[in-house]
Tab-separated table of C-alpha atoms and ligand atoms in Angstrom:
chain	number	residue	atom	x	y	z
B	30	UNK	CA	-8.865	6.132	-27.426
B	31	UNK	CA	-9.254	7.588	-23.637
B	32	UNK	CA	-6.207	6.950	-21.074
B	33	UNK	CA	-7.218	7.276	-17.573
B	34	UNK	CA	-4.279	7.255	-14.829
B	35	UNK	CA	-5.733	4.879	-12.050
B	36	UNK	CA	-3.161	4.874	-10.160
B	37	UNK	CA	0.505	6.855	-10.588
B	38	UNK	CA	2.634	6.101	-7.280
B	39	UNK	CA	5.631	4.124	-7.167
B	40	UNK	CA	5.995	1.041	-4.693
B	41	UNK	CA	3.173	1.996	-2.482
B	42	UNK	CA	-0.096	3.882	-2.482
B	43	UNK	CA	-0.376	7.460	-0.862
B	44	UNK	CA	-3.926	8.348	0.825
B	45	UNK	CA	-6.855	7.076	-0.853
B	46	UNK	CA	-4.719	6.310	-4.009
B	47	UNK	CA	-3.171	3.480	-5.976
B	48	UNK	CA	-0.036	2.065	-7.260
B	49	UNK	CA	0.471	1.318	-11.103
B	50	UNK	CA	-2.489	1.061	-13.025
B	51	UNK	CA	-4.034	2.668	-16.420
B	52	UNK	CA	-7.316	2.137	-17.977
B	53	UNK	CA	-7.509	1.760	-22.157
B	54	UNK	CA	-10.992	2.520	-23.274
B	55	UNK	CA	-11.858	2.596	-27.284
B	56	UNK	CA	-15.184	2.332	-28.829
B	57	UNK	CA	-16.626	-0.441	-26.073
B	58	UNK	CA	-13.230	-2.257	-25.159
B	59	UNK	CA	-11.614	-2.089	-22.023
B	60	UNK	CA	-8.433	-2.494	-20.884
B	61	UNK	CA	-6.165	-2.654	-17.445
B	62	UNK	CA	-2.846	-1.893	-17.711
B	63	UNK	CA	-1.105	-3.841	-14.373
B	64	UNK	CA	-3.013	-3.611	-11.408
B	65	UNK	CA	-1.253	-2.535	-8.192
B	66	UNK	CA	-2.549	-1.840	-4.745
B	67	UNK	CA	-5.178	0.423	-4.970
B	68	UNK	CA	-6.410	-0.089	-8.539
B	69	UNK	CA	-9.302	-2.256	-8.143
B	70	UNK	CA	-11.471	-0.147	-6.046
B	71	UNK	CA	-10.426	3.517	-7.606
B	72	UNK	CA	-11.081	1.480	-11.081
B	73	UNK	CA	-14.450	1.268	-10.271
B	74	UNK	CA	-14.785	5.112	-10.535
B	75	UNK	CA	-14.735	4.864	-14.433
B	76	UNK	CA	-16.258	1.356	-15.116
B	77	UNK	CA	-17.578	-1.449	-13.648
B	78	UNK	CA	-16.024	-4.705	-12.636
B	79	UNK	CA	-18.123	-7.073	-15.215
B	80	UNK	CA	-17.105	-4.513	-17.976
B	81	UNK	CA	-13.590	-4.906	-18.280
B	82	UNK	CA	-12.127	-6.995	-21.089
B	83	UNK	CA	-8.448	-7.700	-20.563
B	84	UNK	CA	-5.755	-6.690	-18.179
B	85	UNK	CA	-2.234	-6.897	-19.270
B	86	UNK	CA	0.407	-7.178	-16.120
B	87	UNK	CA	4.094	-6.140	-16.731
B	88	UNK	CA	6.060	-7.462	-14.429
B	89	UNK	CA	5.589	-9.640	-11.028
B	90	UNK	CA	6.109	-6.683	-8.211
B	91	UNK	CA	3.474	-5.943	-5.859
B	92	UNK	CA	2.965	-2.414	-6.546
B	93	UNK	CA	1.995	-3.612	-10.448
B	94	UNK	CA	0.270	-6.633	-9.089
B	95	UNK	CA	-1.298	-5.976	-5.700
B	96	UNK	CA	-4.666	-6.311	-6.474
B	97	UNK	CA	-4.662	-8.829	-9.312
B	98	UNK	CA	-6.069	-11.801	-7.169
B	99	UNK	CA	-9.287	-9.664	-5.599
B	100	UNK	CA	-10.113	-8.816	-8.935
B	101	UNK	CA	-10.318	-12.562	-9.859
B	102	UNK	CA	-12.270	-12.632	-6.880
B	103	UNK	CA	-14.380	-9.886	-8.111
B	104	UNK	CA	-14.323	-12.133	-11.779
B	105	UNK	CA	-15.939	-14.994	-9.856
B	106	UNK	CA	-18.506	-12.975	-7.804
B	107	UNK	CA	-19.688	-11.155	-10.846
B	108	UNK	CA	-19.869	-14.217	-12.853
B	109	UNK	CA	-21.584	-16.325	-10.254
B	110	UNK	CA	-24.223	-13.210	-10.485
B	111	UNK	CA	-25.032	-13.347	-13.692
B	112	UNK	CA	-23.549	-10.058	-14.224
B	113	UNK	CA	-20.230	-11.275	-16.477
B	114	UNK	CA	-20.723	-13.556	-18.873
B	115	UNK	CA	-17.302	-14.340	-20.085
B	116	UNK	CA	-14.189	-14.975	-18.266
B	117	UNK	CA	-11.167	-12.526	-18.028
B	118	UNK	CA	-8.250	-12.559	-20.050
B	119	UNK	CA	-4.788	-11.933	-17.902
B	120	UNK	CA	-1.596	-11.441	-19.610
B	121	UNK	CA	1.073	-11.536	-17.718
B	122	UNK	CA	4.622	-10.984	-18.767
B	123	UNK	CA	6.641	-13.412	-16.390
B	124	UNK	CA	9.151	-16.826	-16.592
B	125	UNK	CA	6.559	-19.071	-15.091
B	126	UNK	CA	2.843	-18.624	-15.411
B	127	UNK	CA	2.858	-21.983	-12.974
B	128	UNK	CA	4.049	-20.016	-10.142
B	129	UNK	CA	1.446	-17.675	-10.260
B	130	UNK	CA	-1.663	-18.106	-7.820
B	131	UNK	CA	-4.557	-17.901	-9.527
B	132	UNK	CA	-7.713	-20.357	-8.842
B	133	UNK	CA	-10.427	-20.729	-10.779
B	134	UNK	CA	-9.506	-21.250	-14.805
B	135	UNK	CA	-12.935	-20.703	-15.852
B	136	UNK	CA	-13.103	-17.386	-14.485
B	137	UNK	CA	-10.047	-15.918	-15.232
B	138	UNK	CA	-8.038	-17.187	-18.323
B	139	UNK	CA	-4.058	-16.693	-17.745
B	140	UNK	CA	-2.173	-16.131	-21.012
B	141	UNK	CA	1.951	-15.577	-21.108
B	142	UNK	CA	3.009	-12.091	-22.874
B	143	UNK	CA	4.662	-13.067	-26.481
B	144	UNK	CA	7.028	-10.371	-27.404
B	145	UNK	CA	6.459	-11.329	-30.872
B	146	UNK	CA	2.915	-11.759	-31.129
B	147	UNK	CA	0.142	-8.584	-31.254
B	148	UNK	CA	-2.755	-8.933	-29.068
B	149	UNK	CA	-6.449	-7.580	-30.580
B	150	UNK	CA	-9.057	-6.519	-28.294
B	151	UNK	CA	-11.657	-4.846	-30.869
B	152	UNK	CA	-10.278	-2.579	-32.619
B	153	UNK	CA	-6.471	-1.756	-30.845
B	154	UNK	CA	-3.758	-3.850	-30.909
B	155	UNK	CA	-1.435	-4.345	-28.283
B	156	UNK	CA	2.381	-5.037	-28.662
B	157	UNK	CA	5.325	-5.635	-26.011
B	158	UNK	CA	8.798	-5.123	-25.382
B	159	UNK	CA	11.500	-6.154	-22.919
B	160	UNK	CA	12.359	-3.880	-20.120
B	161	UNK	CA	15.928	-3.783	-18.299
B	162	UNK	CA	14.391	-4.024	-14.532
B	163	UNK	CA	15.237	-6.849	-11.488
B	164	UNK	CA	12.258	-9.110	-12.951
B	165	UNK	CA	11.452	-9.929	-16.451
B	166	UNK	CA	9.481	-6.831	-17.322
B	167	UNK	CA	8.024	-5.608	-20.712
B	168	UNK	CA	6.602	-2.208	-22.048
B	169	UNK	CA	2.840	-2.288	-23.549
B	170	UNK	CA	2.144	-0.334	-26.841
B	171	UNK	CA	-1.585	0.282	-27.211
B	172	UNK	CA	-2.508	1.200	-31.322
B	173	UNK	CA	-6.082	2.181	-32.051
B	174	UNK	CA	-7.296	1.635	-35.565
B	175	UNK	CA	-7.399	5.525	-36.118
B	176	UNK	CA	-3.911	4.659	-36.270
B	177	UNK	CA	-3.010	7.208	-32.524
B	178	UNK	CA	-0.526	4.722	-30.297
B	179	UNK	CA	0.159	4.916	-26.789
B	180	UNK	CA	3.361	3.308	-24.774
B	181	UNK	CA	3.301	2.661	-21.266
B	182	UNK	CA	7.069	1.653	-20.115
B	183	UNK	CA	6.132	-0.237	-17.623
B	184	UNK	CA	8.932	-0.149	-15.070
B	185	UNK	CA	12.227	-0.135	-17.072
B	186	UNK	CA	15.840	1.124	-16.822
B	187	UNK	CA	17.400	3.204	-19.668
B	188	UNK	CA	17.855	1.241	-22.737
B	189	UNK	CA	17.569	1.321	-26.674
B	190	UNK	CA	14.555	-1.017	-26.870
B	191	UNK	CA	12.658	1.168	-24.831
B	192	UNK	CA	13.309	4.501	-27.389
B	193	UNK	CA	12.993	1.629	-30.595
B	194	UNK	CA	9.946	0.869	-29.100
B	195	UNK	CA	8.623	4.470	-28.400
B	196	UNK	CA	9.330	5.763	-31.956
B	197	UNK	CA	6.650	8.235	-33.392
B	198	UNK	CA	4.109	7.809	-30.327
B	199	UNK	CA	1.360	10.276	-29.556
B	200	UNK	CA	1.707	9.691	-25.740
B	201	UNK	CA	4.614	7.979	-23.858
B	202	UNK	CA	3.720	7.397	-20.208
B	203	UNK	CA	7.214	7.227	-18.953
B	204	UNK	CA	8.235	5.433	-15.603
B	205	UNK	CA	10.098	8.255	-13.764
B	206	UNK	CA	11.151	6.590	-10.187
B	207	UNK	CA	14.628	9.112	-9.474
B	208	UNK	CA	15.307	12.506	-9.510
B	209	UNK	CA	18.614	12.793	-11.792
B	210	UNK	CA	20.681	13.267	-8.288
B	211	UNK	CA	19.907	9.846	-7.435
B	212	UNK	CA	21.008	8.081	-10.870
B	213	UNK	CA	22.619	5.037	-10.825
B	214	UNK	CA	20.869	3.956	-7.157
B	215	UNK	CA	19.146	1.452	-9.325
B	216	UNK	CA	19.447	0.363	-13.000
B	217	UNK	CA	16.018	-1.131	-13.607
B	218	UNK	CA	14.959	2.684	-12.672
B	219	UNK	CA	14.370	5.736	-14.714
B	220	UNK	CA	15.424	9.316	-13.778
B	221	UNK	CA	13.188	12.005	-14.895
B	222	UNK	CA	16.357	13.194	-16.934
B	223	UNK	CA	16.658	9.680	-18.434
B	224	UNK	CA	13.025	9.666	-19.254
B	225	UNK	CA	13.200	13.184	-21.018
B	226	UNK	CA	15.505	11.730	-22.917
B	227	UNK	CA	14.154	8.671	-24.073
B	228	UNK	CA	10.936	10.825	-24.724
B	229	UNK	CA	13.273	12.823	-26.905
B	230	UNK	CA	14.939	10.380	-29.115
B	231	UNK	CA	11.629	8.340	-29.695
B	232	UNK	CA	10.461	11.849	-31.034
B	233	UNK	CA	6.703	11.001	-28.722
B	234	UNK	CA	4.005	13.533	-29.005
B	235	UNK	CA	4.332	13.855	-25.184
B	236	UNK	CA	5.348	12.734	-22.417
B	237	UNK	CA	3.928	11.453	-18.665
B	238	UNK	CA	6.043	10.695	-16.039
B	239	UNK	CA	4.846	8.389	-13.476
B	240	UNK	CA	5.390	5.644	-11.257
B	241	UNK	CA	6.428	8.359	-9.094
B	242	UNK	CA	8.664	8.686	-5.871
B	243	UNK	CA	7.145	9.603	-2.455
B	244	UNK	CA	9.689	12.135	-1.672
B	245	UNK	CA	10.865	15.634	-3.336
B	246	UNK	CA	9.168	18.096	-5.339
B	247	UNK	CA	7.340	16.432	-8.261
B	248	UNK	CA	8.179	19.668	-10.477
B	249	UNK	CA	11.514	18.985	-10.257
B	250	UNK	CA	10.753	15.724	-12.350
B	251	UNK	CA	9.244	17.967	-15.188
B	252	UNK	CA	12.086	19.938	-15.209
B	253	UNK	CA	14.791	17.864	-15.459
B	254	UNK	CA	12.613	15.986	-17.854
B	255	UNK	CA	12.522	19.223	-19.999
B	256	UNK	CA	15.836	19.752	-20.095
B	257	UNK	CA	16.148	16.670	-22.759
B	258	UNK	CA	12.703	16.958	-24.071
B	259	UNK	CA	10.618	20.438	-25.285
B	260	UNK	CA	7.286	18.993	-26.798
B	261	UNK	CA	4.532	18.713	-23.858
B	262	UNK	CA	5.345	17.159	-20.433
B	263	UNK	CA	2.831	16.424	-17.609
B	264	UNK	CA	3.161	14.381	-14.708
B	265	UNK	CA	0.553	11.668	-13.786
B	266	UNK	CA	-2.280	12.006	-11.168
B	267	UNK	CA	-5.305	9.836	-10.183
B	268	UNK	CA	-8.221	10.211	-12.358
B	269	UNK	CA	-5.948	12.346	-14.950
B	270	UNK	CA	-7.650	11.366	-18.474
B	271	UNK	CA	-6.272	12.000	-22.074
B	272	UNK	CA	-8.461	11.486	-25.608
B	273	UNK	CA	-5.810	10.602	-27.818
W	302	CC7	N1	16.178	2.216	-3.915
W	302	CC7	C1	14.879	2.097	-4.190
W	302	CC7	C2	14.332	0.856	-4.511
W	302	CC7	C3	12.978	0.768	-4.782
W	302	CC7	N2	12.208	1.877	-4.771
W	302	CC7	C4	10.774	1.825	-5.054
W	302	CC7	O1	10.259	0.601	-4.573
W	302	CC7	C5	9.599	-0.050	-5.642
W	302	CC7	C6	9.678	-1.557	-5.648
W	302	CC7	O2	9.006	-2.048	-6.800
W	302	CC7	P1	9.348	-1.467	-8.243
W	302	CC7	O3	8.173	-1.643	-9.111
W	302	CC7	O4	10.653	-1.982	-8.720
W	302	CC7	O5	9.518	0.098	-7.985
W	302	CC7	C7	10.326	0.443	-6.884
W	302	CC7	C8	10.493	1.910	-6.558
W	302	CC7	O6	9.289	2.604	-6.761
W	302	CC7	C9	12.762	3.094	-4.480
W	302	CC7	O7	12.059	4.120	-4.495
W	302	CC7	N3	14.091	3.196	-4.180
């Protein structure tokens, strides 16, 4: 399975970069993992538009969403080309798939996240779980069926489900929005402290903080981080790419 960091950056993109957004490859699938401002045109770096299989949205914020509706655009282009064949499939973990704006069913098909059900998109599965954050907001786990497993939090606050969830992953790709100084400015928020320590408990193979804040010195994440947590920490960058 190959993880490739789209896009890292909290709430808005720096230069020539992206918000949240992670590509899933495996054997010929792939997979978008929300897809915030930025996303759709540095995604085209690794594959093309017509290629992609499924994108799975956490939550409703712009900086996980930003881009969604160009890349039905793109969906319809492509299609009315001849160059896609088959409509997208976009989960989206919300209340109300009705609110949502999408236009044209038969080129993007909407479906709601199920926290219960598992999700197969040739040979990985894909499983969910509920965040703490301001919006309903759920956590992606991504198993490949050389039995390696990925979770992506998603944006999240500190809670049990989140470590439950995490439990014996390879790679956790940890939200990490506050340095530890600033805990408690917002509960729906990881530290980098908090996420060392959920990285910790779960017992993950290693850890990736991102979702990052636009201020301080990004080391300082790893090391508070490493202070709860001693196996392998890096922090996310565009175009960083992992085999797992
Ligand atoms: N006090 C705050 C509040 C918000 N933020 C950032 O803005 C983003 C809004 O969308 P989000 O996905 O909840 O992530 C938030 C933080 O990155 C922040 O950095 N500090």
């Amino acid at each position: 399975m190959e993880f490739t960091v789209i896009g890292h950056w909290g709430a808005y993109p720096e230069t020539n970069e992206a918000t949240s957004g992670y590509l899933i490859e495996h054997k010929s699938s792939k997979v978008l993992l929300d897809c915030g401002s930025g996303v759709l045109s540095g995604l085209q770096n690794y594959v093309m538009l017509e290629d992609l299989d499924t994108v799975f949205i956490t939550h409703l914020h712009a900086d996980h969403i930003a881009d969604m509706y160009s890349l039905e655009f793109a969906t319809l282009i492509l299609m009315q080309m001849g160059k896609r064949t088959t409509p997208l499939d976009i989960y989206v973990y919300c209340k109300d798939l009705t609110k949502l704006d999408f236009c044209y069913p038969e080129y993007v098909k909407v479906h709601p996240i199920d926290l219960q059900a598992t999700v197969a998109i040739g040979d990985m599965t894909f499983t969910f779980s509920e965040n703490i954050h301001d919006v309903p907001s759920c956590a992606v786990k991504v198993s490949s069926s050389e039995g390696k497993c990925l979770v992506y939090s998603g944006d999240t606050g500190y809670c049990q489900s989140i470590i439950e969830f995490s439990r014996g992953s390879d790679v956790l790709v940890l939200e990490s929005s506050f340095y530890n100084v600033q805990k408690g400015l917002n509960n729906g928020h990881l530290t980098a402290g908090e996420a060392g320590d959920i990285a910790a408990l779960a017992q993950t193979g290693q850890l990736i903080l991102t979702h990052l804040p636009h201020y301080g010195d990004h080391n300082q994440l790893v090391m508070e981080a490493s202070s709860h947590f001693d196996r392998q920490i890096q922090l996310a960058y565009c175009g960083m790419k992992l085999t797992i």
